[in-house]
PDB file of N, CA, C and O in Angstrom:
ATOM      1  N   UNK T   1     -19.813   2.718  82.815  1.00 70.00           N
ATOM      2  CA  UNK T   1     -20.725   2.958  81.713  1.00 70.00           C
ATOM      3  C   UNK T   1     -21.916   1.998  81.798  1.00 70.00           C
ATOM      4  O   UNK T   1     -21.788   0.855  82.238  1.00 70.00           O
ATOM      5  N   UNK T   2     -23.025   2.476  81.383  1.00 79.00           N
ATOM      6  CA  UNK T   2     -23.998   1.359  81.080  1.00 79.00           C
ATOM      7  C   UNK T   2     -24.207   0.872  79.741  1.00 79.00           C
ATOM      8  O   UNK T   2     -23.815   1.235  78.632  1.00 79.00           O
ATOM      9  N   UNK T   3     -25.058  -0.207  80.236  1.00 81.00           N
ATOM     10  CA  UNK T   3     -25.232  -1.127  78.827  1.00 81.00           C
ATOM     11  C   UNK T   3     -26.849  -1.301  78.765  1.00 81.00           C
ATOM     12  O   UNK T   3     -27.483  -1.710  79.738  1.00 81.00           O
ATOM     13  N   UNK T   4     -27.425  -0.969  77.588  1.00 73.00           N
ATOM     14  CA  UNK T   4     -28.529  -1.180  77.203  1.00 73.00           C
ATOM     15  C   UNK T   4     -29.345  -1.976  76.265  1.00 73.00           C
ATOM     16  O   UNK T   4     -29.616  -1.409  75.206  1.00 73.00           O
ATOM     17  N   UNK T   5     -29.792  -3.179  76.439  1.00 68.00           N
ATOM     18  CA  UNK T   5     -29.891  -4.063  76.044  1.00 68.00           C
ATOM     19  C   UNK T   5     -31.816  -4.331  75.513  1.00 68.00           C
ATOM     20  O   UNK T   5     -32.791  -4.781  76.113  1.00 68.00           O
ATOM     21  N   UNK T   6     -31.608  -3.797  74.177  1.00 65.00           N
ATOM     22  CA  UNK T   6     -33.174  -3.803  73.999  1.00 65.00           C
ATOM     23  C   UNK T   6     -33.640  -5.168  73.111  1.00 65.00           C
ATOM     24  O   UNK T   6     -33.280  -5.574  72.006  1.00 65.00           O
ATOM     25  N   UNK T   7     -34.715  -5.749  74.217  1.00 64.00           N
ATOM     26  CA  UNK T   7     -35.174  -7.052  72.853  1.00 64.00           C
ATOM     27  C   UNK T   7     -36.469  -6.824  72.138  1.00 64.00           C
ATOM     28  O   UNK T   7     -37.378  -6.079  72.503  1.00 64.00           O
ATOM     29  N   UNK T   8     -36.412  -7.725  70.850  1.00 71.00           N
ATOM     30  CA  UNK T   8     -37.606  -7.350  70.431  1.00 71.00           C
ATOM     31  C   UNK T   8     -38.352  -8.865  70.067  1.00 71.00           C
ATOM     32  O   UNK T   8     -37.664  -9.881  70.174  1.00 71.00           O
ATOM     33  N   UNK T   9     -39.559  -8.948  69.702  1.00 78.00           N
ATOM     34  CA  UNK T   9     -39.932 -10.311  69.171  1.00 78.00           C
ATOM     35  C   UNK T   9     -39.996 -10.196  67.654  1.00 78.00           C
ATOM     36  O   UNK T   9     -40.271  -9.107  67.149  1.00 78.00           O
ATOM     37  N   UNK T  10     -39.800 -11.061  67.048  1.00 81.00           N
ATOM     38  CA  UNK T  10     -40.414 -11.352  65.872  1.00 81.00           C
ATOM     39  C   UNK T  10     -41.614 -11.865  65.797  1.00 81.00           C
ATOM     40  O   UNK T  10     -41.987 -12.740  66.578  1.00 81.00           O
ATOM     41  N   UNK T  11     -42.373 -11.368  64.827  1.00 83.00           N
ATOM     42  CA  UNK T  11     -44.268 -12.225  64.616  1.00 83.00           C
ATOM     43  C   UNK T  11     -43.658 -12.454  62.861  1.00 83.00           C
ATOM     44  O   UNK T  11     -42.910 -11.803  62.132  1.00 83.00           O
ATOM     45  N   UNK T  12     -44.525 -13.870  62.697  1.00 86.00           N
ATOM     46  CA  UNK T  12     -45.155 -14.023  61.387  1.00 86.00           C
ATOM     47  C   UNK T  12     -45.942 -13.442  60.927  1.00 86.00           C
ATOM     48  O   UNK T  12     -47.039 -13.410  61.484  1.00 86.00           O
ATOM     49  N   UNK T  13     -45.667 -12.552  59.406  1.00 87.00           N
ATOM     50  CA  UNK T  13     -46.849 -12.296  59.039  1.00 87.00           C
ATOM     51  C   UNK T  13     -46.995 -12.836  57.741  1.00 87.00           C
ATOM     52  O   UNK T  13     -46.011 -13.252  57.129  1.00 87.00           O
ATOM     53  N   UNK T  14     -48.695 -12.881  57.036  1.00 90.00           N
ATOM     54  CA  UNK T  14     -48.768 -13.559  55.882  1.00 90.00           C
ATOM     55  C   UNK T  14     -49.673 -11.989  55.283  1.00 90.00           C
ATOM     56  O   UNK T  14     -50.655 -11.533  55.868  1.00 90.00           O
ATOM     57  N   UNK T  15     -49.024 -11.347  53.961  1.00 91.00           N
ATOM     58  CA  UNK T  15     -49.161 -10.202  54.178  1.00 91.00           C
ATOM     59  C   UNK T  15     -49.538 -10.454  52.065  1.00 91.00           C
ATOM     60  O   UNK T  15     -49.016 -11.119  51.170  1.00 91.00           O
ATOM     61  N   UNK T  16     -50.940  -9.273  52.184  1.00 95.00           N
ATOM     62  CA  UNK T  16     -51.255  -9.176  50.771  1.00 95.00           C
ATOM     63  C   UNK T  16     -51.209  -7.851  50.338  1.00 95.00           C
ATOM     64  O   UNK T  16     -51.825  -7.106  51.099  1.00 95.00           O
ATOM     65  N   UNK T  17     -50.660  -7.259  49.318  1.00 96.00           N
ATOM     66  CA  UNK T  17     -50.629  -6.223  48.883  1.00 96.00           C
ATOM     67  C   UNK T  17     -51.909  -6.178  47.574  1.00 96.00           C
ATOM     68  O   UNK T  17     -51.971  -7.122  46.787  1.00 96.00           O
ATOM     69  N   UNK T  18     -52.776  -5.120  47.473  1.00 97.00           N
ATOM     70  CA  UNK T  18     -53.871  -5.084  45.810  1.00 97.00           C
ATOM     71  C   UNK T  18     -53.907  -3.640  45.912  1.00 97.00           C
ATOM     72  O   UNK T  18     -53.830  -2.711  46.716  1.00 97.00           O
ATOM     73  N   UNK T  19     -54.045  -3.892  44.820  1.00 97.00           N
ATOM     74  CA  UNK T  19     -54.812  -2.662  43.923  1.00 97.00           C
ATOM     75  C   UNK T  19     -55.968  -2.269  44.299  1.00 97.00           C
ATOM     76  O   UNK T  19     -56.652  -3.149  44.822  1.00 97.00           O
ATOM     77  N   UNK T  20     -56.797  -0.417  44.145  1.00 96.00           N
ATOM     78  CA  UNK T  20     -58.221  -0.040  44.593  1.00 96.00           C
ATOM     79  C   UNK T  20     -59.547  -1.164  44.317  1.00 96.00           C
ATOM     80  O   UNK T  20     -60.704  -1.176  44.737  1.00 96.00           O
ATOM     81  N   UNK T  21     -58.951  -1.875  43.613  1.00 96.00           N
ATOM     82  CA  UNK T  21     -59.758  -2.785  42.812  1.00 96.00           C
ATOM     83  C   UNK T  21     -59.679  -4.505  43.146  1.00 96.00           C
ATOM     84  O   UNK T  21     -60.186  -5.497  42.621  1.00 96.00           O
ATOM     85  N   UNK T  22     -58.962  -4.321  44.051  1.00 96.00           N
ATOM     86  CA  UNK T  22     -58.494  -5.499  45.075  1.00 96.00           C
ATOM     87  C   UNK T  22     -58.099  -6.165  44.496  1.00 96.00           C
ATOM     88  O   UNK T  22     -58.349  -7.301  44.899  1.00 96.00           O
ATOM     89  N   UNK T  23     -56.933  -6.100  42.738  1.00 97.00           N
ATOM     90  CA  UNK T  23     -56.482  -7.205  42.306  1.00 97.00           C
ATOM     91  C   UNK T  23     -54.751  -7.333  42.931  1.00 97.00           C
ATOM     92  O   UNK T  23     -54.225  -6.247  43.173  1.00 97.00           O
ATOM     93  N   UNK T  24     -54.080  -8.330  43.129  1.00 98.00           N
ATOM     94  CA  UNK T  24     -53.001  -8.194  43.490  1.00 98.00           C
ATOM     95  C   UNK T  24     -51.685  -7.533  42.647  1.00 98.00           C
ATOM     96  O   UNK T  24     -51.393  -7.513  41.451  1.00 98.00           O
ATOM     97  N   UNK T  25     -51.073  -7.030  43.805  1.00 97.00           N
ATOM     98  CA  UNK T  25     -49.805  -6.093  43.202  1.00 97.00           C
ATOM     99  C   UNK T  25     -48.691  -6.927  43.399  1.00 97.00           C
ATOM    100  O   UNK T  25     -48.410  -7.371  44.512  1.00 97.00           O
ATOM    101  N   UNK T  26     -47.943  -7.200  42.239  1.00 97.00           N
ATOM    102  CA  UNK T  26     -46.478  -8.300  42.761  1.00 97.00           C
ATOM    103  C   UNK T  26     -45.332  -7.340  42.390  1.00 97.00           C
ATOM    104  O   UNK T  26     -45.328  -6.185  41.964  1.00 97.00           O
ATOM    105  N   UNK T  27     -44.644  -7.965  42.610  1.00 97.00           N
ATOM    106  CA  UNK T  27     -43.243  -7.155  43.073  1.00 97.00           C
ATOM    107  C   UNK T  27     -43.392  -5.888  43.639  1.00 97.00           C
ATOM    108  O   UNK T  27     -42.811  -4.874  43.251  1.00 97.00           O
ATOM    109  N   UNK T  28     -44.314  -5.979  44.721  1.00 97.00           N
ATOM    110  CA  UNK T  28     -44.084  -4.410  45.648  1.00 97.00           C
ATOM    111  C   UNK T  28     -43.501  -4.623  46.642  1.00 97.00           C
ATOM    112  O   UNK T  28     -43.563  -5.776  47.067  1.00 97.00           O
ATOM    113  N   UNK T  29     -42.754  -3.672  47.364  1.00 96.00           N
ATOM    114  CA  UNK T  29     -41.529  -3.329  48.583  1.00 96.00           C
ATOM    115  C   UNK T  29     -41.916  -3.630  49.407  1.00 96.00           C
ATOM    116  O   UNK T  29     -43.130  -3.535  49.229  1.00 96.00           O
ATOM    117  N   UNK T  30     -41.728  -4.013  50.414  1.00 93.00           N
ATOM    118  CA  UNK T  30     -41.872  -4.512  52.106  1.00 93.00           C
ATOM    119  C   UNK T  30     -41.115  -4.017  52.512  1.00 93.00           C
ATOM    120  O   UNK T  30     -40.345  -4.947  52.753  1.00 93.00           O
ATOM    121  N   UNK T  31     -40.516  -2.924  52.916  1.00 91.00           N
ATOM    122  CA  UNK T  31     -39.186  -2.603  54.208  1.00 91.00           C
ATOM    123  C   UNK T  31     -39.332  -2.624  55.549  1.00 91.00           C
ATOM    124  O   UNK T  31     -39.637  -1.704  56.309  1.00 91.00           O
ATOM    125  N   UNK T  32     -39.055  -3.903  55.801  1.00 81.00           N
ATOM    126  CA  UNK T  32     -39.163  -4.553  57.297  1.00 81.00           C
ATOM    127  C   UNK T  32     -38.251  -4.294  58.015  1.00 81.00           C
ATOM    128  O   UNK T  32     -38.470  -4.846  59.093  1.00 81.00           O
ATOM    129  N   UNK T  33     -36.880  -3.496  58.043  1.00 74.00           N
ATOM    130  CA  UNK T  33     -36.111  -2.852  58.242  1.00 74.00           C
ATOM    131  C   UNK T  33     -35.764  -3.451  59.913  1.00 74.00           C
ATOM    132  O   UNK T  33     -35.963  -2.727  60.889  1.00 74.00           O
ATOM    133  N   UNK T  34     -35.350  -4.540  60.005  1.00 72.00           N
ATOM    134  CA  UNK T  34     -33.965  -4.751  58.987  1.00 72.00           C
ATOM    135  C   UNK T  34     -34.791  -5.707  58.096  1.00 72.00           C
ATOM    136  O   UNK T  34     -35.739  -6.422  58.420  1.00 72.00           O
ATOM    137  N   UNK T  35     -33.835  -5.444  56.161  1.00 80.00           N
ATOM    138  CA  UNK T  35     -34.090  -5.938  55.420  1.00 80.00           C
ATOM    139  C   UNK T  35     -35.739  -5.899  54.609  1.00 80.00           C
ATOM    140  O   UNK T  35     -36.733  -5.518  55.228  1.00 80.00           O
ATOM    141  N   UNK T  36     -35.801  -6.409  52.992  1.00 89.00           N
ATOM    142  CA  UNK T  36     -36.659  -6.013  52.537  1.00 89.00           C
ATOM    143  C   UNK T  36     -37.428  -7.516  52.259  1.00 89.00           C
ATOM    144  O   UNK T  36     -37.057  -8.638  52.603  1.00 89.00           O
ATOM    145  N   UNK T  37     -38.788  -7.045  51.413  1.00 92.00           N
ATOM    146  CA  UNK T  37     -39.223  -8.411  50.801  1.00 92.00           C
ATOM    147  C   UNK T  37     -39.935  -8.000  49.369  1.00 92.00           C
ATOM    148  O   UNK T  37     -39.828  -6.846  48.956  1.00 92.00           O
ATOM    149  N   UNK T  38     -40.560  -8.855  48.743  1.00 96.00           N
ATOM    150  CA  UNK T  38     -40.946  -8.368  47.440  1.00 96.00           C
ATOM    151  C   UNK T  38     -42.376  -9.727  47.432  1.00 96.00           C
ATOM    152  O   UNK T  38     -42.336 -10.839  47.958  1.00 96.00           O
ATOM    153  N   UNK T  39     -43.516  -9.089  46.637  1.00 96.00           N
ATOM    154  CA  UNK T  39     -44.412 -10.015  46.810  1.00 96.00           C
ATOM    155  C   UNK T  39     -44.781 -10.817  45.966  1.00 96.00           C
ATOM    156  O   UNK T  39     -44.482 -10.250  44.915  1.00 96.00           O
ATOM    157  N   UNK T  40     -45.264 -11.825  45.694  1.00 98.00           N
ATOM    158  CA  UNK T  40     -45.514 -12.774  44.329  1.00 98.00           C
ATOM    159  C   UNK T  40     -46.227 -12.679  43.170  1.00 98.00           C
ATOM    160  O   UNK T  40     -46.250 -11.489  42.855  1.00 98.00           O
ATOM    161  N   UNK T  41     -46.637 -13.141  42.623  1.00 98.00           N
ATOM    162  CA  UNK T  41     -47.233 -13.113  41.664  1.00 98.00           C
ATOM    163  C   UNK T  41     -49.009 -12.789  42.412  1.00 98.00           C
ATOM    164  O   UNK T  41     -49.716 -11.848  42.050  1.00 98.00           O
ATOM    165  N   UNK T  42     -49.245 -13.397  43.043  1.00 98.00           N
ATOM    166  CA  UNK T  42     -50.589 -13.372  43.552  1.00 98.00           C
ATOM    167  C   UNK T  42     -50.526 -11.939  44.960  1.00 98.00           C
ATOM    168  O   UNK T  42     -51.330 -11.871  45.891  1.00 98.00           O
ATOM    169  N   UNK T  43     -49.161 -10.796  44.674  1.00 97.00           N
ATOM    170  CA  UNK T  43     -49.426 -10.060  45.867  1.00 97.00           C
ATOM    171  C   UNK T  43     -49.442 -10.705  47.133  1.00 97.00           C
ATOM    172  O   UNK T  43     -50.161 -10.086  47.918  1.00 97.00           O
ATOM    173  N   UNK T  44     -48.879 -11.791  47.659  1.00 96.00           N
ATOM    174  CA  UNK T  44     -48.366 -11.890  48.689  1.00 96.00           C
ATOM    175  C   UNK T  44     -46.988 -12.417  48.824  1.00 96.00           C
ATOM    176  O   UNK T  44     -46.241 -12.757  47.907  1.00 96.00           O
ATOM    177  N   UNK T  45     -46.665 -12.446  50.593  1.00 93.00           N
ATOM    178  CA  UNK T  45     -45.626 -12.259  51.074  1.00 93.00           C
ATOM    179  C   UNK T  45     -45.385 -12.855  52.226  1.00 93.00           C
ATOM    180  O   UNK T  45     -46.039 -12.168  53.011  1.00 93.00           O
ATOM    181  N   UNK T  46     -44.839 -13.739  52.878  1.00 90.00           N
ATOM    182  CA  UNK T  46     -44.748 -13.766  54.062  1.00 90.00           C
ATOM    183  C   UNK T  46     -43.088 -13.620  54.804  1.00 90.00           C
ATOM    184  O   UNK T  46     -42.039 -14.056  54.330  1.00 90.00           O
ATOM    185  N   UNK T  47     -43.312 -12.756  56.284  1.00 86.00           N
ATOM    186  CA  UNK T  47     -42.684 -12.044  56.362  1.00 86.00           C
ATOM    187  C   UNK T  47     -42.160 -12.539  57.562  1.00 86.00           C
ATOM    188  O   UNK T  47     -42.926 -13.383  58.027  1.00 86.00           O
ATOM    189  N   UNK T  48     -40.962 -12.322  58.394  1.00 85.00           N
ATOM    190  CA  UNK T  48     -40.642 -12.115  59.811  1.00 85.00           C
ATOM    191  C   UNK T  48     -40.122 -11.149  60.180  1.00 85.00           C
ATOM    192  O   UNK T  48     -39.047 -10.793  59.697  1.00 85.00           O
ATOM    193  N   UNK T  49     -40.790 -10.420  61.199  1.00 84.00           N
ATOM    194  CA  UNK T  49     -40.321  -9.144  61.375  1.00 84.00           C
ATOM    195  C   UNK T  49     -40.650  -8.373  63.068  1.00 84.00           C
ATOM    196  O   UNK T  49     -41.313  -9.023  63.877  1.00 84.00           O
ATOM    197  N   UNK T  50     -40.418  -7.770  63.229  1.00 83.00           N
ATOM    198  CA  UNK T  50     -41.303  -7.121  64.429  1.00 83.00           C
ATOM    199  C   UNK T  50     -42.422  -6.469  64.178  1.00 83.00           C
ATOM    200  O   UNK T  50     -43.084  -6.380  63.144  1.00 83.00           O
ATOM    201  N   UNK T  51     -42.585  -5.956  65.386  1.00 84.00           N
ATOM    202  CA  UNK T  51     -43.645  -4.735  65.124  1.00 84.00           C
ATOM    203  C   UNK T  51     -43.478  -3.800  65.036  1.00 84.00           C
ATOM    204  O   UNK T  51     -42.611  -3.408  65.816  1.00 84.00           O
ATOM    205  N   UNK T  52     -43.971  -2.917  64.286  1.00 85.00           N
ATOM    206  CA  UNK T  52     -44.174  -1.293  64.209  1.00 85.00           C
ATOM    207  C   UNK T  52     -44.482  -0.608  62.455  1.00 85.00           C
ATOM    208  O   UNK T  52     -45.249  -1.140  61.652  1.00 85.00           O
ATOM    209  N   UNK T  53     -44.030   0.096  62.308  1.00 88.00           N
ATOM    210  CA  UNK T  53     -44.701   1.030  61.096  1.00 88.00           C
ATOM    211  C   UNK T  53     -43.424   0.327  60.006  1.00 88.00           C
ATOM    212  O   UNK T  53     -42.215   0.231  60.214  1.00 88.00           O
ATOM    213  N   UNK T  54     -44.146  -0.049  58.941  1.00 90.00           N
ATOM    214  CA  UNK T  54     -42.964  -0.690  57.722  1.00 90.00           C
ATOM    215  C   UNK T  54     -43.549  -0.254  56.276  1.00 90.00           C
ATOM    216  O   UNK T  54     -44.706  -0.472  55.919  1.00 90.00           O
ATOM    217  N   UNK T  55     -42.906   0.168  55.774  1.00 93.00           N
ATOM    218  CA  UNK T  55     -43.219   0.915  54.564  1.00 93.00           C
ATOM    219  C   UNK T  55     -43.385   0.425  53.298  1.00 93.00           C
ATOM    220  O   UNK T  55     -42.266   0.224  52.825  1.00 93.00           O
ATOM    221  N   UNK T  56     -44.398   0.088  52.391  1.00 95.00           N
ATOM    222  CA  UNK T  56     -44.839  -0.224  51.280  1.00 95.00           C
ATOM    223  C   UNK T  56     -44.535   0.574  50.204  1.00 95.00           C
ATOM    224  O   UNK T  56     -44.540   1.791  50.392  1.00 95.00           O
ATOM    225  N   UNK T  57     -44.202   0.030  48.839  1.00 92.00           N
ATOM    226  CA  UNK T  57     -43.972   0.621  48.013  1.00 92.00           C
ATOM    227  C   UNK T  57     -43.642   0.226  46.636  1.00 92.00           C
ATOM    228  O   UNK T  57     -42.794  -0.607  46.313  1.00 92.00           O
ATOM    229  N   UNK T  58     -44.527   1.027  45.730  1.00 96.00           N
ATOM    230  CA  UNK T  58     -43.970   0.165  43.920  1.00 96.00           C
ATOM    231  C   UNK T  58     -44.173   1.009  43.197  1.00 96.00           C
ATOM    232  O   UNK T  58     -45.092   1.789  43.446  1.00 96.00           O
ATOM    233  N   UNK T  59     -43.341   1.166  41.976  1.00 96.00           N
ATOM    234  CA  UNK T  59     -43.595   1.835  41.354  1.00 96.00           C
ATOM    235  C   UNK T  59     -44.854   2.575  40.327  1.00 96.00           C
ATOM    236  O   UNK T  59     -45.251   1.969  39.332  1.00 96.00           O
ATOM    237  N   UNK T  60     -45.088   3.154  40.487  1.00 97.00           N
ATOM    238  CA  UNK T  60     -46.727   3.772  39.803  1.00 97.00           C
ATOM    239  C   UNK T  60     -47.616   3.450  40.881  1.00 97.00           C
ATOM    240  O   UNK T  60     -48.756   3.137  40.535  1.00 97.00           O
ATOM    241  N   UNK T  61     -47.295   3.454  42.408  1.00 97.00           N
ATOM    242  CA  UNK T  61     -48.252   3.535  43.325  1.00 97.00           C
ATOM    243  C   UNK T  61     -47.738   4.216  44.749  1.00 97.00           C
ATOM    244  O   UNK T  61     -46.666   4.104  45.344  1.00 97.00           O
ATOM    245  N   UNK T  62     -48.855   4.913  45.030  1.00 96.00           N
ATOM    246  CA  UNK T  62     -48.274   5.638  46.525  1.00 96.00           C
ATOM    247  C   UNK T  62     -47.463   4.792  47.300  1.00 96.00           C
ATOM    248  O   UNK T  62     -47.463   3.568  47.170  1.00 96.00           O
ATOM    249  N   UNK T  63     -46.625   5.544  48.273  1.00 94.00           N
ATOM    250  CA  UNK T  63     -45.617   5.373  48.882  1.00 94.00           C
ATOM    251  C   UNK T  63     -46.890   5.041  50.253  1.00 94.00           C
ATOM    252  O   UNK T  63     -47.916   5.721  50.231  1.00 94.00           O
ATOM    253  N   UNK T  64     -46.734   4.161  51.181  1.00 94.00           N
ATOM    254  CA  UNK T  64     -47.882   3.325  52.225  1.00 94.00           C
ATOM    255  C   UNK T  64     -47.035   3.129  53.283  1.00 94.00           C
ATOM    256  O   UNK T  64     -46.125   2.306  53.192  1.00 94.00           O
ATOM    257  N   UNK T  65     -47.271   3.991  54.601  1.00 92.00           N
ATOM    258  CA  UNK T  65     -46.679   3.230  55.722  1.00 92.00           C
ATOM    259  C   UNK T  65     -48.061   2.467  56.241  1.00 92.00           C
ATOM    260  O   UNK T  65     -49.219   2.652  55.868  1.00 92.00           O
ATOM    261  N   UNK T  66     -47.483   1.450  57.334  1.00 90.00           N
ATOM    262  CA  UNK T  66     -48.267   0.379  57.911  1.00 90.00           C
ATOM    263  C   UNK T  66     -48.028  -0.012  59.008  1.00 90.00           C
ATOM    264  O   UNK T  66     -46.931  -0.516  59.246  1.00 90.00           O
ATOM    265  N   UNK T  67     -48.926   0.105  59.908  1.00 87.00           N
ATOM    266  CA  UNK T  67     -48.205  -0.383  61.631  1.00 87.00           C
ATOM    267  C   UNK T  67     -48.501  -1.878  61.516  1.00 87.00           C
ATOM    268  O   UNK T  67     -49.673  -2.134  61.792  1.00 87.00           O
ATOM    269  N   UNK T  68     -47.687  -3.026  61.152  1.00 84.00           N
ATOM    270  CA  UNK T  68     -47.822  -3.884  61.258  1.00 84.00           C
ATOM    271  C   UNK T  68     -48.047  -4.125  63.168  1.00 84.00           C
ATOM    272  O   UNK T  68     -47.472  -3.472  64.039  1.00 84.00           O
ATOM    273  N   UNK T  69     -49.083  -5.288  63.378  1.00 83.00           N
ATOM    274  CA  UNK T  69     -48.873  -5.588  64.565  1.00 83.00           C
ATOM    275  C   UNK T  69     -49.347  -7.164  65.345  1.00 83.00           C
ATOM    276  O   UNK T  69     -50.163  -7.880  64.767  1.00 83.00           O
ATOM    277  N   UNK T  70     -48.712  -7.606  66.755  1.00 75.00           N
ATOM    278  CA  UNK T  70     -49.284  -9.200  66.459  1.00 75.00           C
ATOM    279  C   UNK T  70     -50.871 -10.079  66.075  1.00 75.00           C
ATOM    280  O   UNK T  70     -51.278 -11.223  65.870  1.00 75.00           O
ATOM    281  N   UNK T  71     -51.223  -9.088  66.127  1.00 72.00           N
ATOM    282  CA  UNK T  71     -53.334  -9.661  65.494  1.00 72.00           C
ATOM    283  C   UNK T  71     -53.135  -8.934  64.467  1.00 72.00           C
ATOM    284  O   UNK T  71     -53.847  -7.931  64.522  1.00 72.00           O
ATOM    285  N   UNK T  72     -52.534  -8.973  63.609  1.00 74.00           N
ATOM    286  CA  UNK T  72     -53.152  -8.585  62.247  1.00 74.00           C
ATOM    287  C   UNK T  72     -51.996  -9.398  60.984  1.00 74.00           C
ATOM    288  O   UNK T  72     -50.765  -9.379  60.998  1.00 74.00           O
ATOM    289  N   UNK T  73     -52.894 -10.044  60.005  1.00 72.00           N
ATOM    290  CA  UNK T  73     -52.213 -10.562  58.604  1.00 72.00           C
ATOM    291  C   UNK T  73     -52.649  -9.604  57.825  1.00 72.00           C
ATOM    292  O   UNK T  73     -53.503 -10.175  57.148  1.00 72.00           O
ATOM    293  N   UNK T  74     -52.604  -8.478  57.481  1.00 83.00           N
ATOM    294  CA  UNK T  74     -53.183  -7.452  56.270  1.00 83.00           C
ATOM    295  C   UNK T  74     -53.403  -7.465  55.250  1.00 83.00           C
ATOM    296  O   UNK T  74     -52.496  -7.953  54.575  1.00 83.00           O
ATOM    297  N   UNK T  75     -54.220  -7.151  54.735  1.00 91.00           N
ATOM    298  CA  UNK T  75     -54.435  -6.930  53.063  1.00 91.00           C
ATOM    299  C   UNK T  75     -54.027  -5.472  52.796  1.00 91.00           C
ATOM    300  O   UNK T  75     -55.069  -4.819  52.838  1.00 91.00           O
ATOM    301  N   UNK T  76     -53.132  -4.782  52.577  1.00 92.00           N
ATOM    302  CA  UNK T  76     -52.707  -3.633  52.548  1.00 92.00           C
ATOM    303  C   UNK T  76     -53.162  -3.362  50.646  1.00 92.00           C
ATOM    304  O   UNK T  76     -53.028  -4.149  49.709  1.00 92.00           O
ATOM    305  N   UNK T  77     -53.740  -1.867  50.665  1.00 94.00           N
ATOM    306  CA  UNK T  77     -54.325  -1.132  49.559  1.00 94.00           C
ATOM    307  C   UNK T  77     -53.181  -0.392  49.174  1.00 94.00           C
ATOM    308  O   UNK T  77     -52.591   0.273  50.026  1.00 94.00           O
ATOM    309  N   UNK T  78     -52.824  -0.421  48.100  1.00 96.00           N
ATOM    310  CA  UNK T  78     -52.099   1.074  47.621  1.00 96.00           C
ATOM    311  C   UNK T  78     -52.724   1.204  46.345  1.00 96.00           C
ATOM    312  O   UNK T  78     -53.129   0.317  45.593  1.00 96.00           O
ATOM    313  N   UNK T  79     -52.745   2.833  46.173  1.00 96.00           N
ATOM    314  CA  UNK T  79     -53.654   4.395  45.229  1.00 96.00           C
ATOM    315  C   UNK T  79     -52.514   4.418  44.145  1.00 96.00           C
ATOM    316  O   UNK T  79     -51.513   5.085  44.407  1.00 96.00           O
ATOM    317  N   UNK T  80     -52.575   3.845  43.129  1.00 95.00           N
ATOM    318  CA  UNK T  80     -52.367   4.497  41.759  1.00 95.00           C
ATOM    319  C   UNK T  80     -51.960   6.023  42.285  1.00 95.00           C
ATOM    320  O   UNK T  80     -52.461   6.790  43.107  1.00 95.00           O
ATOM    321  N   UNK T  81     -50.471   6.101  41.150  1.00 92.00           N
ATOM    322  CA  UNK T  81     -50.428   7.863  41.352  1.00 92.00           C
ATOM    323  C   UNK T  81     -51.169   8.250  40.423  1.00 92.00           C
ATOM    324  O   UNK T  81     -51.557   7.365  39.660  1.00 92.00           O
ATOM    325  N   UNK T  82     -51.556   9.464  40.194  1.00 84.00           N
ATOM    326  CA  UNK T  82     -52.179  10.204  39.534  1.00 84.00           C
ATOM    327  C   UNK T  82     -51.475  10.803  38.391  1.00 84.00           C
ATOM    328  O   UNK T  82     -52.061  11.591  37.649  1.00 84.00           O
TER     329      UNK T  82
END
């Protein structure tokens, strides 16, 4: 049988979630999968995680995927639902 052995890196990220209006959103979802995070009072977060697409989310605001990746700390936007 074979064995397949996949690695990945972890990056730091220092990660801001706001509003259309660029004020910060706290307690919104991070699913960094594995595991979640939640953001502060001032909408941020810092995170360890890999790379790839991780999903944002709070209540009374769109559901946000995000390709996190190693050059980028984001200010990620999420849209009021309607």
């Amino acid at each position: 049988s074979n064995i397949q052995i996949i690695l990945s890196r972890e990056f730091d990220y220092h990660i801001k979630v706001v509003d259309e209006e660029g004020k910060p959103i706290s307690n919104a979802i991070i699913d960094a999968n594995p595991g979640q995070c939640v953001t502060d009072i001032n909408g941020e977060v810092h995170i360890k995680c890999t790379e790839g697409i991780k999903h944002i989310y709070k209540n009374g605001y769109e559901h946000k995927q995000y390709r996190f990746s190693t050059n980028n700390n984001p200010i990620i936007t999420l849209k009021k639902r309607q």
